[in-house]
CSV table of C-alpha atoms in Angstrom, one decimal:
chain,number,residue,atom,x,y,z
A,1,MET,CA,-9.7,10.4,-17.5
A,2,ALA,CA,-6.2,10.8,-18.8
A,3,ILE,CA,-5.0,8.5,-21.5
A,4,ASP,CA,-2.3,5.9,-20.7
A,5,GLU,CA,1.0,7.6,-21.7
A,6,ALA,CA,3.2,7.1,-18.7
A,7,ARG,CA,6.8,8.2,-18.7
A,8,PRO,CA,8.3,7.0,-15.4
A,9,GLU,CA,10.2,9.8,-13.9
A,10,THR,CA,12.4,7.9,-11.4
A,11,ASP,CA,14.7,4.9,-11.4
A,12,VAL,CA,15.6,4.1,-7.8
A,13,PRO,CA,18.2,1.4,-7.0
A,14,LEU,CA,16.7,-0.9,-4.5
A,15,ALA,CA,17.6,-4.3,-3.1
A,16,GLY,CA,17.1,-7.1,-5.5
A,17,PRO,CA,14.9,-10.2,-5.3
A,18,ALA,CA,15.6,-10.7,-1.6
A,19,ALA,CA,13.8,-7.4,-0.9
A,20,LEU,CA,10.6,-9.3,-1.7
A,21,GLY,CA,11.5,-12.4,0.4
A,22,GLU,CA,9.5,-13.5,3.4
A,23,ALA,CA,12.4,-12.7,5.8
A,24,GLY,CA,12.2,-9.0,4.8
A,25,THR,CA,15.9,-8.6,4.5
A,26,ALA,CA,17.8,-7.4,1.4
A,27,ASP,CA,20.8,-9.0,-0.2
A,28,SER,CA,23.2,-6.1,-0.6
A,29,ASP,CA,25.1,-7.8,-3.4
A,30,ILE,CA,22.1,-7.7,-5.7
A,31,THR,CA,20.6,-4.5,-7.0
A,32,ALA,CA,17.8,-3.8,-9.4
A,33,SER,CA,16.3,-0.7,-11.0
A,34,VAL,CA,12.7,-0.1,-10.0
A,35,ARG,CA,10.5,2.5,-11.7
A,36,TYR,CA,7.7,4.4,-10.0
A,37,TYR,CA,4.4,4.9,-11.8
A,38,PRO,CA,1.5,7.2,-10.9
A,39,VAL,CA,-1.9,5.9,-9.7
A,40,ALA,CA,-4.8,7.1,-11.8
A,41,PRO,CA,-5.8,10.7,-11.0
A,42,GLY,CA,-8.3,11.1,-8.2
A,43,VAL,CA,-8.0,7.5,-7.1
A,44,ALA,CA,-7.3,6.4,-3.5
A,45,LEU,CA,-6.3,2.8,-4.4
A,46,HIS,CA,-6.7,-0.3,-2.2
A,47,VAL,CA,-3.5,-2.3,-1.7
A,48,ARG,CA,-4.3,-6.0,-1.3
A,49,THR,CA,-2.5,-9.1,0.0
A,50,GLY,CA,-2.9,-10.9,-3.4
A,51,PRO,CA,-3.8,-10.4,-7.0
A,52,GLY,CA,-7.6,-10.0,-6.7
A,53,THR,CA,-10.4,-8.2,-4.9
A,54,GLN,CA,-11.1,-11.3,-2.8
A,55,TYR,CA,-7.8,-10.7,-1.0
A,56,ASP,CA,-7.6,-8.6,2.2
A,57,ILE,CA,-7.0,-4.8,2.0
A,58,ILE,CA,-3.8,-3.9,3.7
A,59,ARG,CA,-4.0,-0.2,3.3
A,60,THR,CA,-5.3,2.5,0.9
A,61,LEU,CA,-2.9,4.7,-1.1
A,62,PRO,CA,-3.7,8.4,-1.0
A,63,VAL,CA,-4.8,10.3,-4.1
A,64,GLY,CA,-1.7,11.4,-6.1
A,65,SER,CA,0.5,8.4,-5.1
A,66,ARG,CA,3.3,6.9,-7.2
A,67,VAL,CA,4.2,3.2,-6.8
A,68,PRO,CA,7.2,1.0,-7.5
A,69,ILE,CA,6.5,-2.1,-9.5
A,70,PHE,CA,8.8,-4.9,-8.4
A,71,CYS,CA,7.1,-7.7,-10.3
A,72,GLN,CA,3.7,-8.5,-11.9
A,73,LYS,CA,1.5,-11.5,-11.9
A,74,PRO,CA,-1.8,-12.5,-13.5
A,75,GLY,CA,-4.9,-12.5,-11.3
A,76,GLN,CA,-8.5,-11.4,-11.2
A,77,THR,CA,-9.6,-9.2,-14.2
A,78,VAL,CA,-10.3,-5.6,-13.2
A,79,LYS,CA,-11.7,-2.7,-15.2
A,80,GLY,CA,-10.2,0.6,-14.3
A,81,PRO,CA,-9.2,4.0,-15.7
A,82,TYR,CA,-6.5,2.5,-17.9
A,83,GLY,CA,-8.6,-0.3,-19.4
A,84,THR,CA,-9.4,-3.9,-18.4
A,85,SER,CA,-6.5,-5.9,-17.1
A,86,ARG,CA,-5.8,-9.1,-15.2
A,87,ILE,CA,-2.2,-7.9,-14.4
A,88,TRP,CA,-1.5,-7.2,-10.8
A,89,ASP,CA,1.5,-5.1,-9.7
A,90,ASN,CA,3.6,-6.1,-6.7
A,91,ILE,CA,4.4,-2.8,-4.9
A,92,GLY,CA,6.0,-4.3,-1.8
A,93,ASN,CA,6.3,-7.5,0.2
A,94,GLY,CA,2.9,-9.1,-0.1
A,95,GLU,CA,1.3,-5.9,-1.5
A,96,PHE,CA,-0.6,-5.9,-4.8
A,97,VAL,CA,-2.6,-3.3,-6.8
A,98,SER,CA,-4.5,-3.8,-10.1
A,99,ASP,CA,-2.5,-2.6,-13.1
A,100,ALA,CA,-5.8,-1.1,-14.5
A,101,TYR,CA,-5.3,1.7,-12.0
A,102,ILE,CA,-1.5,2.3,-12.7
A,103,ARG,CA,-0.3,4.5,-15.6
A,104,THR,CA,2.5,2.3,-16.9
A,105,GLY,CA,2.2,3.3,-20.6
A,106,SER,CA,1.5,-0.3,-21.6
A,107,ASP,CA,-1.3,-2.8,-21.7
A,108,GLY,CA,1.2,-5.6,-21.0
A,109,TYR,CA,3.8,-6.5,-18.5
A,110,VAL,CA,6.4,-3.8,-17.7
A,111,ALA,CA,8.3,-5.8,-15.0
A,112,ILE,CA,9.3,-9.4,-14.4
A,113,ARG,CA,6.6,-11.9,-13.4
A,114,CYS,CA,6.4,-12.7,-9.8
């Protein structure tokens, strides 16, 4: 496996905190910079409804995917290609993946906490 030395390639302006709200509408007055990070090579990663494997699988990301990280929160500890982590990355409204499978370049938080 590759070592964890991410250099996010893209900063994409997206709607701010309202983009993650339950209503699914964005507040056009608030913008934030969101970085995209690669999923571990060769991994088709499950996206879940919450920060743990006990949560339902919403979809599976194809091999070679890159994901935005809007915020992060602690959850179930998972061992993956980039170490063991209890950090879960929010990649969309109600969508979480284990940070142990995302090449962020850090063993800690790289985004605000959810």
